[in-house]
Each structure stands twice: as structure tokens, then as C-alpha cells.
Amino acid sequence: MSNVAADPETAEEDRLNRAFAALSDPLRRKLVARLAQGDATVNELAEPFSVTLQAISKHLRVLEDAGLITRSRDAQRRPCHLDSQALGRLTAWLEGYRQAAEERYSRLDALLASQEDPS
Amino acid sequence: MSNVAADPETAEEDRLNRAFAALSDPLRRKLVARLAQGDATVNELAEPFSVTLQAISKHLRVLEDAGLITRSRDAQRRPCHLDSQALGRLTAWLEGYRQAAEERYSRLDALLASQEDPS
DNA sequence: AACTTGATCAACTAAGCAGTTGAATACATC
DNA sequence: GATGTATTCAACTGCTTAGTTGATCAAGTT
């Protein structure tokens, strides 16, 4: 039942799986948005929403398992902290392919332009 | 049964839902990676994988519904094209919060440094 | 020790999704 | 018009997940 991949290559895959899946839920994205403003406890995070505290707790677990947040301890409280580096890894993945695609298109555009005007 | 949100605010939400969900699948990420190299047909995209063509077709539909790819027509073929702008919108979302978080931390670091060394 | 607050665990339900097989559609060629 | 090729549709199965309620644990308060 271990969800943790052994092989480091699939481990990175797994981390991307979880991170993107975590961000596919609008409530979890709102939690991320809130945490970007500063650390917060489960109760604080739950306050604006009309779902149960347990639901929020589960969402935070998903974010934690995805490596997007970390949690510490302050008496009974479990403050959540957004890991900006984790967000950075996602943008790095996206940007790699976006730039590759965009470069190709601009080369294609240049080719087409030279075809139209073969001075 | 319409999956398209009416209100423009939830429409953007919906687009993010679908885009992040689409990228949470490793096979779909591989399709994106392949398409970053250049447009391709369903058969070409399916070739490296051991799943059925129908499965690939479904994955492409998910990517299309998420706005990550567009599709044209060439006789029976349906070539797929990666929409780099869609990837850009995702990085924009991520970067907004990453930078906000990082800025806060650097301010906090500065504060702590000044506390340690109140010259 | 009893009580309150903060958070999680456990069990369940309803919904969604990745994959399959088999049938159907759309276009191109013979 | 029959055949082959590229792709999608339809129906089904197994697994995962968001949400709920009720119980439990952990730490501070009286």
C-alpha cells in the first residue's frame, strides 16, 4: 500500500502527479492563495468556507502529500506553510515545454515569412 | 449536462480545474512533452505507449477540454497542437502565489536578521 | 480530574475517471 | 461500391476521491 515510488525517476513523476492533482481542486487552490499571504492554522483556513473542518483537514493532507505545504506544531495548532520552491518546480516543468513549443512556432513563423518574401 | 460555466469568474476557475487535472496524469504529461516537439496525430502519439488507441483518444480529449491542445483536420487525421499560451496561463497562476510567498519570506528574513544584529 | 479547543481518524456514500472491448463514423483509394 | 485507415462512440469495470457524520486524540484551562 506504499504510495511512495522507490525509483527516483518515478518518484519525481509521482510528485508531479500529486502536485498537479492537488491544484486541480478550486478549494485547494484557494487554500494555496490564502497561504501565500502567510502561514495559518486549520481553523483559520476553514473559516471562509462552508464545508466541515474535516474536509479542510483532508485537503491540507493532500497538499502536504504533494509537497506543496509543510506543517509545524504550536500547542494544539498545526500551522500550514506554503512551500514556494514546490510551486517553482511546477513552473519549471511547464516553462520547459512552453518555451520549446514557442521556439518552434517562432522558427516556423520565420520560415513562412521567408517563403512569402523570398527576396 | 453542460460542463461550461456561465459566469466568467467560474469559467476561469473551471479552466484551471481542468488544466491542472489534465496534467496530473503522467501519460498526459508525456503527450504534452511529445507535442512540445511538434504537432502529431493520434496514431503517432499512441505509438510509444502500450495502451489502446481509444485510451489515447480519451486523454487527448481531456487535454483539449482543458484548452491545452487544439486539433485540426487533415483527411482522416486529427493532428494535435500544443497551446503554449495555455501553459503560460498556468505558470502565471503559480508564479503569482510563489512570488507573493517568497517576498514575504525574504521580508521576514530581513526582519530576523535585523533583530539578531540591531546595530 | 473535568472541560474546552484544535485537529485527526474511521466508516460510509455519491461521483468521477482510466482503462478495456466492440461497434460505428469519416475520409481515401481501388 | 467495396476496402482500408484514422479516429471516435458506447457500455462496462475497478479504483480513487470529495464530502459527510460520529468518535478519538492531544494540549491547554479551570
PDB file of C-alpha atoms (C1' of nucleotides) in Angstrom:
ATOM      1  CA  MET A   1       0.000   0.000   0.000  1.00  0.00           C
ATOM      2  CA  SER A   2       3.029   2.267  -0.084  1.00  0.00           C
ATOM      3  CA  ASN A   3       2.362   5.247  -2.308  1.00  0.00           C
ATOM      4  CA  VAL A   4       5.970   6.264  -2.343  1.00  0.00           C
ATOM      5  CA  ALA A   5       7.816   5.266  -5.503  1.00  0.00           C
ATOM      6  CA  ALA A   6      11.202   3.675  -4.966  1.00  0.00           C
ATOM      7  CA  ASP A   7      12.937   4.563  -8.217  1.00  0.00           C
ATOM      8  CA  PRO A   8      13.894   8.277  -8.176  1.00  0.00           C
ATOM      9  CA  GLU A   9      12.608   8.832 -11.703  1.00  0.00           C
ATOM     10  CA  THR A  10       9.119   7.686 -10.879  1.00  0.00           C
ATOM     11  CA  ALA A  11       9.418   9.486  -7.555  1.00  0.00           C
ATOM     12  CA  GLU A  12       9.634  12.775  -9.400  1.00  0.00           C
ATOM     13  CA  GLU A  13       6.748  11.651 -11.620  1.00  0.00           C
ATOM     14  CA  ASP A  14       4.769  10.875  -8.530  1.00  0.00           C
ATOM     15  CA  ARG A  15       5.437  14.263  -7.056  1.00  0.00           C
ATOM     16  CA  LEU A  16       4.190  15.958 -10.220  1.00  0.00           C
ATOM     17  CA  ASN A  17       1.127  13.697 -10.258  1.00  0.00           C
ATOM     18  CA  ARG A  18       0.217  14.699  -6.762  1.00  0.00           C
ATOM     19  CA  ALA A  19       1.053  18.374  -7.109  1.00  0.00           C
ATOM     20  CA  PHE A  20      -0.987  18.922 -10.259  1.00  0.00           C
ATOM     21  CA  ALA A  21      -3.839  16.822  -8.881  1.00  0.00           C
ATOM     22  CA  ALA A  22      -3.755  18.846  -5.669  1.00  0.00           C
ATOM     23  CA  LEU A  23      -4.083  22.088  -7.615  1.00  0.00           C
ATOM     24  CA  SER A  24      -6.943  20.779  -9.750  1.00  0.00           C
ATOM     25  CA  ASP A  25      -9.373  21.412  -6.898  1.00  0.00           C
ATOM     26  CA  PRO A  26     -10.638  25.007  -6.594  1.00  0.00           C
ATOM     27  CA  LEU A  27     -10.898  24.820  -2.824  1.00  0.00           C
ATOM     28  CA  ARG A  28      -7.301  23.689  -2.540  1.00  0.00           C
ATOM     29  CA  ARG A  29      -6.199  26.486  -4.868  1.00  0.00           C
ATOM     30  CA  LYS A  30      -7.954  28.938  -2.546  1.00  0.00           C
ATOM     31  CA  LEU A  31      -6.069  27.453   0.371  1.00  0.00           C
ATOM     32  CA  VAL A  32      -2.823  27.961  -1.527  1.00  0.00           C
ATOM     33  CA  ALA A  33      -3.835  31.537  -2.316  1.00  0.00           C
ATOM     34  CA  ARG A  34      -4.543  32.150   1.344  1.00  0.00           C
ATOM     35  CA  LEU A  35      -1.262  30.611   2.454  1.00  0.00           C
ATOM     36  CA  ALA A  36       0.648  32.797   0.013  1.00  0.00           C
ATOM     37  CA  GLN A  37      -0.419  35.673   2.299  1.00  0.00           C
ATOM     38  CA  GLY A  38       1.072  33.939   5.318  1.00  0.00           C
ATOM     39  CA  ASP A  39       1.006  30.797   7.435  1.00  0.00           C
ATOM     40  CA  ALA A  40      -2.302  29.799   9.006  1.00  0.00           C
ATOM     41  CA  THR A  41      -3.912  27.125  11.161  1.00  0.00           C
ATOM     42  CA  VAL A  42      -6.565  24.661  10.013  1.00  0.00           C
ATOM     43  CA  ASN A  43      -9.339  26.614  11.734  1.00  0.00           C
ATOM     44  CA  GLU A  44      -8.226  29.876  10.175  1.00  0.00           C
ATOM     45  CA  LEU A  45      -8.089  28.279   6.765  1.00  0.00           C
ATOM     46  CA  ALA A  46     -11.515  26.686   7.180  1.00  0.00           C
ATOM     47  CA  GLU A  47     -13.253  29.854   8.335  1.00  0.00           C
ATOM     48  CA  PRO A  48     -14.202  31.320   4.892  1.00  0.00           C
ATOM     49  CA  PHE A  49     -15.676  28.039   3.643  1.00  0.00           C
ATOM     50  CA  SER A  50     -18.960  26.269   4.202  1.00  0.00           C
ATOM     51  CA  VAL A  51     -17.507  22.772   4.377  1.00  0.00           C
ATOM     52  CA  THR A  52     -16.650  20.854   7.534  1.00  0.00           C
ATOM     53  CA  LEU A  53     -13.333  21.170   9.302  1.00  0.00           C
ATOM     54  CA  GLN A  54     -12.622  17.537   8.446  1.00  0.00           C
ATOM     55  CA  ALA A  55     -12.914  18.281   4.756  1.00  0.00           C
ATOM     56  CA  ILE A  56     -10.384  21.097   5.077  1.00  0.00           C
ATOM     57  CA  SER A  57      -8.116  18.837   7.073  1.00  0.00           C
ATOM     58  CA  LYS A  58      -8.222  16.296   4.255  1.00  0.00           C
ATOM     59  CA  HIS A  59      -7.463  18.941   1.647  1.00  0.00           C
ATOM     60  CA  LEU A  60      -4.453  20.069   3.638  1.00  0.00           C
ATOM     61  CA  ARG A  61      -3.247  16.494   3.814  1.00  0.00           C
ATOM     62  CA  VAL A  62      -3.453  16.286   0.031  1.00  0.00           C
ATOM     63  CA  LEU A  63      -1.444  19.492  -0.291  1.00  0.00           C
ATOM     64  CA  GLU A  64       1.083  18.189   2.213  1.00  0.00           C
ATOM     65  CA  ASP A  65       1.443  14.819   0.471  1.00  0.00           C
ATOM     66  CA  ALA A  66       2.018  16.753  -2.746  1.00  0.00           C
ATOM     67  CA  GLY A  67       4.832  18.636  -1.033  1.00  0.00           C
ATOM     68  CA  LEU A  68       3.119  21.964  -1.614  1.00  0.00           C
ATOM     69  CA  ILE A  69       2.815  22.792   2.069  1.00  0.00           C
ATOM     70  CA  THR A  70       4.663  21.874   5.242  1.00  0.00           C
ATOM     71  CA  ARG A  71       3.248  21.775   8.740  1.00  0.00           C
ATOM     72  CA  SER A  72       4.664  22.570  12.124  1.00  0.00           C
ATOM     73  CA  ARG A  73       3.248  22.422  15.613  1.00  0.00           C
ATOM     74  CA  ASP A  74       2.182  25.149  18.035  1.00  0.00           C
ATOM     75  CA  ALA A  75       0.420  23.566  21.029  1.00  0.00           C
ATOM     76  CA  GLN A  76      -2.806  22.059  19.603  1.00  0.00           C
ATOM     77  CA  ARG A  77      -2.448  24.085  16.428  1.00  0.00           C
ATOM     78  CA  ARG A  78      -0.885  22.757  13.222  1.00  0.00           C
ATOM     79  CA  PRO A  79       0.148  25.843  11.255  1.00  0.00           C
ATOM     80  CA  CYS A  80       0.487  25.397   7.491  1.00  0.00           C
ATOM     81  CA  HIS A  81       3.273  26.890   5.452  1.00  0.00           C
ATOM     82  CA  LEU A  82       3.304  27.227   1.677  1.00  0.00           C
ATOM     83  CA  ASP A  83       6.445  25.787   0.060  1.00  0.00           C
ATOM     84  CA  SER A  84       7.259  28.271  -2.675  1.00  0.00           C
ATOM     85  CA  GLN A  85      10.003  26.017  -4.029  1.00  0.00           C
ATOM     86  CA  ALA A  86       7.417  23.343  -4.788  1.00  0.00           C
ATOM     87  CA  LEU A  87       5.479  25.866  -6.852  1.00  0.00           C
ATOM     88  CA  GLY A  88       8.737  26.730  -8.550  1.00  0.00           C
ATOM     89  CA  ARG A  89       9.278  23.126  -9.588  1.00  0.00           C
ATOM     90  CA  LEU A  90       5.881  23.109 -11.267  1.00  0.00           C
ATOM     91  CA  THR A  91       6.517  26.301 -13.193  1.00  0.00           C
ATOM     92  CA  ALA A  92       9.884  24.879 -14.234  1.00  0.00           C
ATOM     93  CA  TRP A  93       8.142  21.837 -15.711  1.00  0.00           C
ATOM     94  CA  LEU A  94       5.586  23.950 -17.535  1.00  0.00           C
ATOM     95  CA  GLU A  95       8.072  26.529 -18.766  1.00  0.00           C
ATOM     96  CA  GLY A  96      10.334  23.896 -20.249  1.00  0.00           C
ATOM     97  CA  TYR A  97       7.673  22.708 -22.627  1.00  0.00           C
ATOM     98  CA  ARG A  98       6.087  26.105 -23.188  1.00  0.00           C
ATOM     99  CA  GLN A  99       9.391  27.557 -24.312  1.00  0.00           C
ATOM    100  CA  ALA A 100      10.193  24.578 -26.508  1.00  0.00           C
ATOM    101  CA  ALA A 101       6.823  24.896 -28.217  1.00  0.00           C
ATOM    102  CA  GLU A 102       7.053  28.649 -28.562  1.00  0.00           C
ATOM    103  CA  GLU A 103      10.547  28.474 -30.027  1.00  0.00           C
ATOM    104  CA  ARG A 104       9.388  26.027 -32.637  1.00  0.00           C
ATOM    105  CA  TYR A 105       6.497  28.276 -33.585  1.00  0.00           C
ATOM    106  CA  SER A 106       8.661  31.313 -33.937  1.00  0.00           C
ATOM    107  CA  ARG A 107      11.061  29.388 -36.157  1.00  0.00           C
ATOM    108  CA  LEU A 108       8.085  28.245 -38.215  1.00  0.00           C
ATOM    109  CA  ASP A 109       6.813  31.793 -38.462  1.00  0.00           C
ATOM    110  CA  ALA A 110      10.221  32.904 -39.686  1.00  0.00           C
ATOM    111  CA  LEU A 111      10.242  30.150 -42.288  1.00  0.00           C
ATOM    112  CA  LEU A 112       6.793  31.069 -43.521  1.00  0.00           C
ATOM    113  CA  ALA A 113       7.753  34.724 -43.694  1.00  0.00           C
ATOM    114  CA  SER A 114      10.829  33.885 -45.770  1.00  0.00           C
ATOM    115  CA  GLN A 115       8.683  31.767 -48.114  1.00  0.00           C
ATOM    116  CA  GLU A 116       6.253  34.642 -48.623  1.00  0.00           C
ATOM    117  CA  ASP A 117       9.051  37.060 -49.294  1.00  0.00           C
ATOM    118  CA  PRO A 118      11.974  35.139 -50.905  1.00  0.00           C
ATOM    119  CA  SER A 119      13.906  38.344 -51.619  1.00  0.00           C
TER     120      SER A 119
ATOM    121  CA  MET B   1     -25.330  18.475 -18.835  1.00  0.00           C
ATOM    122  CA  SER B   2     -23.299  21.484 -19.948  1.00  0.00           C
ATOM    123  CA  ASN B   3     -19.861  21.474 -18.402  1.00  0.00           C
ATOM    124  CA  VAL B   4     -19.228  25.047 -19.409  1.00  0.00           C
ATOM    125  CA  ALA B   5     -19.656  27.535 -16.588  1.00  0.00           C
ATOM    126  CA  ALA B   6     -21.738  30.584 -17.449  1.00  0.00           C
ATOM    127  CA  ASP B   7     -20.223  33.175 -15.108  1.00  0.00           C
ATOM    128  CA  PRO B   8     -16.800  34.276 -16.419  1.00  0.00           C
ATOM    129  CA  GLU B   9     -15.213  34.057 -12.985  1.00  0.00           C
ATOM    130  CA  THR B  10     -16.110  30.413 -12.521  1.00  0.00           C
ATOM    131  CA  ALA B  11     -15.250  29.859 -16.181  1.00  0.00           C
ATOM    132  CA  GLU B  12     -11.649  30.730 -15.411  1.00  0.00           C
ATOM    133  CA  GLU B  13     -11.824  28.546 -12.314  1.00  0.00           C
ATOM    134  CA  ASP B  14     -13.141  25.752 -14.455  1.00  0.00           C
ATOM    135  CA  ARG B  15     -10.337  26.125 -16.922  1.00  0.00           C
ATOM    136  CA  LEU B  16      -7.755  25.894 -14.144  1.00  0.00           C
ATOM    137  CA  ASN B  17      -9.562  22.865 -12.689  1.00  0.00           C
ATOM    138  CA  ARG B  18      -9.375  21.053 -15.984  1.00  0.00           C
ATOM    139  CA  ALA B  19      -5.860  22.123 -16.902  1.00  0.00           C
ATOM    140  CA  PHE B  20      -4.284  21.068 -13.601  1.00  0.00           C
ATOM    141  CA  ALA B  21      -6.320  17.853 -13.568  1.00  0.00           C
ATOM    142  CA  ALA B  22      -5.213  17.116 -17.126  1.00  0.00           C
ATOM    143  CA  LEU B  23      -1.564  17.499 -16.144  1.00  0.00           C
ATOM    144  CA  SER B  24      -1.925  15.299 -13.076  1.00  0.00           C
ATOM    145  CA  ASP B  25      -1.771  12.207 -15.287  1.00  0.00           C
ATOM    146  CA  PRO B  26       1.738  11.062 -16.253  1.00  0.00           C
ATOM    147  CA  LEU B  27       0.627   9.736 -19.633  1.00  0.00           C
ATOM    148  CA  ARG B  28      -0.962  13.068 -20.496  1.00  0.00           C
ATOM    149  CA  ARG B  29       2.190  14.894 -19.420  1.00  0.00           C
ATOM    150  CA  LYS B  30       4.149  12.672 -21.784  1.00  0.00           C
ATOM    151  CA  LEU B  31       1.742  13.608 -24.567  1.00  0.00           C
ATOM    152  CA  VAL B  32       2.340  17.276 -23.773  1.00  0.00           C
ATOM    153  CA  ALA B  33       6.096  16.675 -23.799  1.00  0.00           C
ATOM    154  CA  ARG B  34       5.831  14.996 -27.181  1.00  0.00           C
ATOM    155  CA  LEU B  35       3.654  17.776 -28.604  1.00  0.00           C
ATOM    156  CA  ALA B  36       6.166  20.380 -27.456  1.00  0.00           C
ATOM    157  CA  GLN B  37       8.441  18.858 -30.114  1.00  0.00           C
ATOM    158  CA  GLY B  38       5.815  19.355 -32.794  1.00  0.00           C
ATOM    159  CA  ASP B  39       2.256  18.586 -33.863  1.00  0.00           C
ATOM    160  CA  ALA B  40       1.272  14.935 -34.167  1.00  0.00           C
ATOM    161  CA  THR B  41      -1.658  12.686 -34.976  1.00  0.00           C
ATOM    162  CA  VAL B  42      -3.400  10.338 -32.569  1.00  0.00           C
ATOM    163  CA  ASN B  43      -1.655   7.299 -34.004  1.00  0.00           C
ATOM    164  CA  GLU B  44       1.746   8.926 -33.794  1.00  0.00           C
ATOM    165  CA  LEU B  45       1.084   9.940 -30.207  1.00  0.00           C
ATOM    166  CA  ALA B  46      -0.136   6.475 -29.272  1.00  0.00           C
ATOM    167  CA  GLU B  47       2.814   4.634 -30.795  1.00  0.00           C
ATOM    168  CA  PRO B  48       5.225   4.735 -27.810  1.00  0.00           C
ATOM    169  CA  PHE B  49       2.604   3.537 -25.332  1.00  0.00           C
ATOM    170  CA  SER B  50       1.149   0.155 -24.515  1.00  0.00           C
ATOM    171  CA  VAL B  51      -2.417   1.329 -24.020  1.00  0.00           C
ATOM    172  CA  THR B  52      -5.185   1.165 -26.604  1.00  0.00           C
ATOM    173  CA  LEU B  53      -5.729   3.867 -29.164  1.00  0.00           C
ATOM    174  CA  GLN B  54      -9.075   4.642 -27.547  1.00  0.00           C
ATOM    175  CA  ALA B  55      -7.365   5.406 -24.267  1.00  0.00           C
ATOM    176  CA  ILE B  56      -5.045   7.875 -26.013  1.00  0.00           C
ATOM    177  CA  SER B  57      -8.023   9.401 -27.790  1.00  0.00           C
ATOM    178  CA  LYS B  58      -9.698   9.972 -24.431  1.00  0.00           C
ATOM    179  CA  HIS B  59      -6.575  11.542 -22.969  1.00  0.00           C
ATOM    180  CA  LEU B  60      -6.379  13.914 -25.902  1.00  0.00           C
ATOM    181  CA  ARG B  61      -9.985  14.874 -25.361  1.00  0.00           C
ATOM    182  CA  VAL B  62      -9.183  15.724 -21.762  1.00  0.00           C
ATOM    183  CA  LEU B  63      -6.254  17.877 -22.878  1.00  0.00           C
ATOM    184  CA  GLU B  64      -8.457  19.557 -25.469  1.00  0.00           C
ATOM    185  CA  ASP B  65     -11.277  20.242 -22.995  1.00  0.00           C
ATOM    186  CA  ALA B  66      -8.656  21.761 -20.722  1.00  0.00           C
ATOM    187  CA  GLY B  67      -7.626  24.081 -23.535  1.00  0.00           C
ATOM    188  CA  LEU B  68      -4.077  22.736 -23.513  1.00  0.00           C
ATOM    189  CA  ILE B  69      -4.199  21.457 -27.073  1.00  0.00           C
ATOM    190  CA  THR B  70      -6.143  22.322 -30.207  1.00  0.00           C
ATOM    191  CA  ARG B  71      -6.973  19.983 -33.053  1.00  0.00           C
ATOM    192  CA  SER B  72      -7.293  20.465 -36.778  1.00  0.00           C
ATOM    193  CA  ARG B  73      -8.201  18.120 -39.588  1.00  0.00           C
ATOM    194  CA  ASP B  74      -6.141  16.543 -42.349  1.00  0.00           C
ATOM    195  CA  ALA B  75      -8.267  13.950 -44.150  1.00  0.00           C
ATOM    196  CA  GLN B  76      -8.950  11.228 -41.554  1.00  0.00           C
ATOM    197  CA  ARG B  77      -6.194  12.511 -39.338  1.00  0.00           C
ATOM    198  CA  ARG B  78      -6.764  14.859 -36.397  1.00  0.00           C
ATOM    199  CA  PRO B  79      -3.404  16.497 -35.746  1.00  0.00           C
ATOM    200  CA  CYS B  80      -2.884  17.842 -32.235  1.00  0.00           C
ATOM    201  CA  HIS B  81      -1.222  21.144 -31.477  1.00  0.00           C
ATOM    202  CA  LEU B  82       0.086  22.234 -28.090  1.00  0.00           C
ATOM    203  CA  ASP B  83      -1.251  25.625 -26.995  1.00  0.00           C
ATOM    204  CA  SER B  84       1.741  27.281 -25.369  1.00  0.00           C
ATOM    205  CA  GLN B  85      -0.396  30.190 -24.193  1.00  0.00           C
ATOM    206  CA  ALA B  86      -2.461  27.813 -22.083  1.00  0.00           C
ATOM    207  CA  LEU B  87       0.728  26.625 -20.383  1.00  0.00           C
ATOM    208  CA  GLY B  88       1.597  30.276 -19.888  1.00  0.00           C
ATOM    209  CA  ARG B  89      -1.653  30.919 -18.057  1.00  0.00           C
ATOM    210  CA  LEU B  90      -0.830  28.132 -15.635  1.00  0.00           C
ATOM    211  CA  THR B  91       2.656  29.428 -14.911  1.00  0.00           C
ATOM    212  CA  ALA B  92       1.147  32.874 -14.398  1.00  0.00           C
ATOM    213  CA  TRP B  93      -1.192  31.483 -11.763  1.00  0.00           C
ATOM    214  CA  LEU B  94       1.614  29.627  -9.998  1.00  0.00           C
ATOM    215  CA  GLU B  95       4.125  32.450 -10.214  1.00  0.00           C
ATOM    216  CA  GLY B  96       1.683  34.932  -8.692  1.00  0.00           C
ATOM    217  CA  TYR B  97       1.493  32.985  -5.477  1.00  0.00           C
ATOM    218  CA  ARG B  98       5.074  31.766  -5.492  1.00  0.00           C
ATOM    219  CA  GLN B  99       6.374  35.311  -5.710  1.00  0.00           C
ATOM    220  CA  ALA B 100       3.965  36.577  -3.069  1.00  0.00           C
ATOM    221  CA  ALA B 101       5.116  33.848  -0.708  1.00  0.00           C
ATOM    222  CA  GLU B 102       8.783  34.328  -1.482  1.00  0.00           C
ATOM    223  CA  GLU B 103       8.578  38.068  -0.995  1.00  0.00           C
ATOM    224  CA  ARG B 104       7.041  37.576   2.415  1.00  0.00           C
ATOM    225  CA  TYR B 105       9.780  35.181   3.431  1.00  0.00           C
ATOM    226  CA  SER B 106      12.548  37.483   2.318  1.00  0.00           C
ATOM    227  CA  ARG B 107      10.984  40.333   4.292  1.00  0.00           C
ATOM    228  CA  LEU B 108      10.768  38.022   7.288  1.00  0.00           C
ATOM    229  CA  ASP B 109      14.402  37.011   6.834  1.00  0.00           C
ATOM    230  CA  ALA B 110      15.387  40.650   6.734  1.00  0.00           C
ATOM    231  CA  LEU B 111      13.432  41.308   9.919  1.00  0.00           C
ATOM    232  CA  LEU B 112      15.041  38.394  11.709  1.00  0.00           C
ATOM    233  CA  ALA B 113      18.480  39.479  10.546  1.00  0.00           C
ATOM    234  CA  SER B 114      17.876  42.991  11.872  1.00  0.00           C
ATOM    235  CA  GLN B 115      16.712  41.516  15.196  1.00  0.00           C
ATOM    236  CA  GLU B 116      19.850  39.422  15.510  1.00  0.00           C
ATOM    237  CA  ASP B 117      22.070  42.330  14.631  1.00  0.00           C
ATOM    238  CA  PRO B 118      20.368  45.546  15.843  1.00  0.00           C
ATOM    239  CA  SER B 119      23.402  47.653  15.007  1.00  0.00           C
TER     240      SER B 119
ATOM    241  C1'  DA C   1      -9.671  15.358  37.249  1.00  0.00           C
ATOM    242  C1'  DA C   2     -13.161  17.754  34.246  1.00  0.00           C
ATOM    243  C1'  DC C   3     -13.649  20.917  30.262  1.00  0.00           C
ATOM    244  C1'  DT C   4     -12.586  23.328  26.024  1.00  0.00           C
ATOM    245  C1'  DT C   5     -10.160  23.957  21.875  1.00  0.00           C
ATOM    246  C1'  DG C   6      -7.711  22.269  17.675  1.00  0.00           C
ATOM    247  C1'  DA C   7      -7.278  18.707  14.722  1.00  0.00           C
ATOM    248  C1'  DT C   8      -7.396  13.970  13.021  1.00  0.00           C
ATOM    249  C1'  DC C   9      -9.217   9.093  12.377  1.00  0.00           C
ATOM    250  C1'  DA C  10     -12.798   5.792  10.753  1.00  0.00           C
ATOM    251  C1'  DA C  11     -16.575   4.334   8.081  1.00  0.00           C
ATOM    252  C1'  DC C  12     -19.658   5.396   4.673  1.00  0.00           C
ATOM    253  C1'  DT C  13     -21.873   7.466   0.227  1.00  0.00           C
ATOM    254  C1'  DA C  14     -22.021   9.518  -4.271  1.00  0.00           C
ATOM    255  C1'  DA C  15     -19.495  10.851  -8.179  1.00  0.00           C
ATOM    256  C1'  DG C  16     -15.763  10.765 -11.452  1.00  0.00           C
ATOM    257  C1'  DC C  17     -12.078   8.635 -14.140  1.00  0.00           C
ATOM    258  C1'  DA C  18      -8.610   5.442 -16.537  1.00  0.00           C
ATOM    259  C1'  DG C  19      -8.762   1.503 -18.821  1.00  0.00           C
ATOM    260  C1'  DT C  20     -10.905  -2.181 -21.556  1.00  0.00           C
ATOM    261  C1'  DT C  21     -13.675  -4.378 -25.746  1.00  0.00           C
ATOM    262  C1'  DG C  22     -16.772  -3.970 -29.579  1.00  0.00           C
ATOM    263  C1'  DA C  23     -19.254  -1.162 -32.765  1.00  0.00           C
ATOM    264  C1'  DA C  24     -19.575   2.935 -35.570  1.00  0.00           C
ATOM    265  C1'  DT C  25     -18.117   7.022 -38.267  1.00  0.00           C
ATOM    266  C1'  DA C  26     -15.268   9.674 -41.740  1.00  0.00           C
ATOM    267  C1'  DC C  27     -12.292  10.011 -45.392  1.00  0.00           C
ATOM    268  C1'  DA C  28      -9.332   7.889 -49.371  1.00  0.00           C
ATOM    269  C1'  DT C  29      -8.275   4.528 -52.627  1.00  0.00           C
ATOM    270  C1'  DC C  30      -9.060   0.674 -55.564  1.00  0.00           C
TER     271       DC C  30
ATOM    272  C1'  DG D   1     -19.347   0.492 -54.125  1.00  0.00           C
ATOM    273  C1'  DA D   2     -16.092  -2.215 -51.514  1.00  0.00           C
ATOM    274  C1'  DT D   3     -11.889  -1.997 -48.641  1.00  0.00           C
ATOM    275  C1'  DG D   4      -8.536   0.021 -45.622  1.00  0.00           C
ATOM    276  C1'  DT D   5      -7.071   3.547 -42.455  1.00  0.00           C
ATOM    277  C1'  DA D   6      -7.648   7.052 -38.678  1.00  0.00           C
ATOM    278  C1'  DT D   7     -10.455   8.129 -35.067  1.00  0.00           C
ATOM    279  C1'  DT D   8     -14.328   8.275 -32.070  1.00  0.00           C
ATOM    280  C1'  DC D   9     -18.612   6.474 -29.543  1.00  0.00           C
ATOM    281  C1'  DA D  10     -20.897   3.384 -26.185  1.00  0.00           C
ATOM    282  C1'  DA D  11     -21.142   0.422 -22.424  1.00  0.00           C
ATOM    283  C1'  DC D  12     -18.936  -1.588 -18.756  1.00  0.00           C
ATOM    284  C1'  DT D  13     -15.412  -2.456 -14.717  1.00  0.00           C
ATOM    285  C1'  DG D  14     -12.339  -1.254 -10.947  1.00  0.00           C
ATOM    286  C1'  DC D  15     -10.280   2.358  -8.446  1.00  0.00           C
ATOM    287  C1'  DT D  16      -9.964   6.904  -6.443  1.00  0.00           C
ATOM    288  C1'  DT D  17     -11.790  10.915  -4.227  1.00  0.00           C
ATOM    289  C1'  DA D  18     -14.710  14.892  -2.083  1.00  0.00           C
ATOM    290  C1'  DG D  19     -17.906  15.179   1.103  1.00  0.00           C
ATOM    291  C1'  DT D  20     -20.499  13.753   5.229  1.00  0.00           C
ATOM    292  C1'  DT D  21     -21.201  12.235  10.467  1.00  0.00           C
ATOM    293  C1'  DG D  22     -19.508  10.388  14.782  1.00  0.00           C
ATOM    294  C1'  DA D  23     -15.747   9.136  17.574  1.00  0.00           C
ATOM    295  C1'  DT D  24     -10.976   9.915  19.174  1.00  0.00           C
ATOM    296  C1'  DC D  25      -6.618  12.124  20.367  1.00  0.00           C
ATOM    297  C1'  DA D  26      -3.683  15.971  22.063  1.00  0.00           C
ATOM    298  C1'  DA D  27      -2.786  20.054  24.511  1.00  0.00           C
ATOM    299  C1'  DG D  28      -4.004  23.989  27.286  1.00  0.00           C
ATOM    300  C1'  DT D  29      -7.517  25.878  31.143  1.00  0.00           C
ATOM    301  C1'  DT D  30     -10.136  25.856  35.304  1.00  0.00           C
TER     302       DT D  30
END
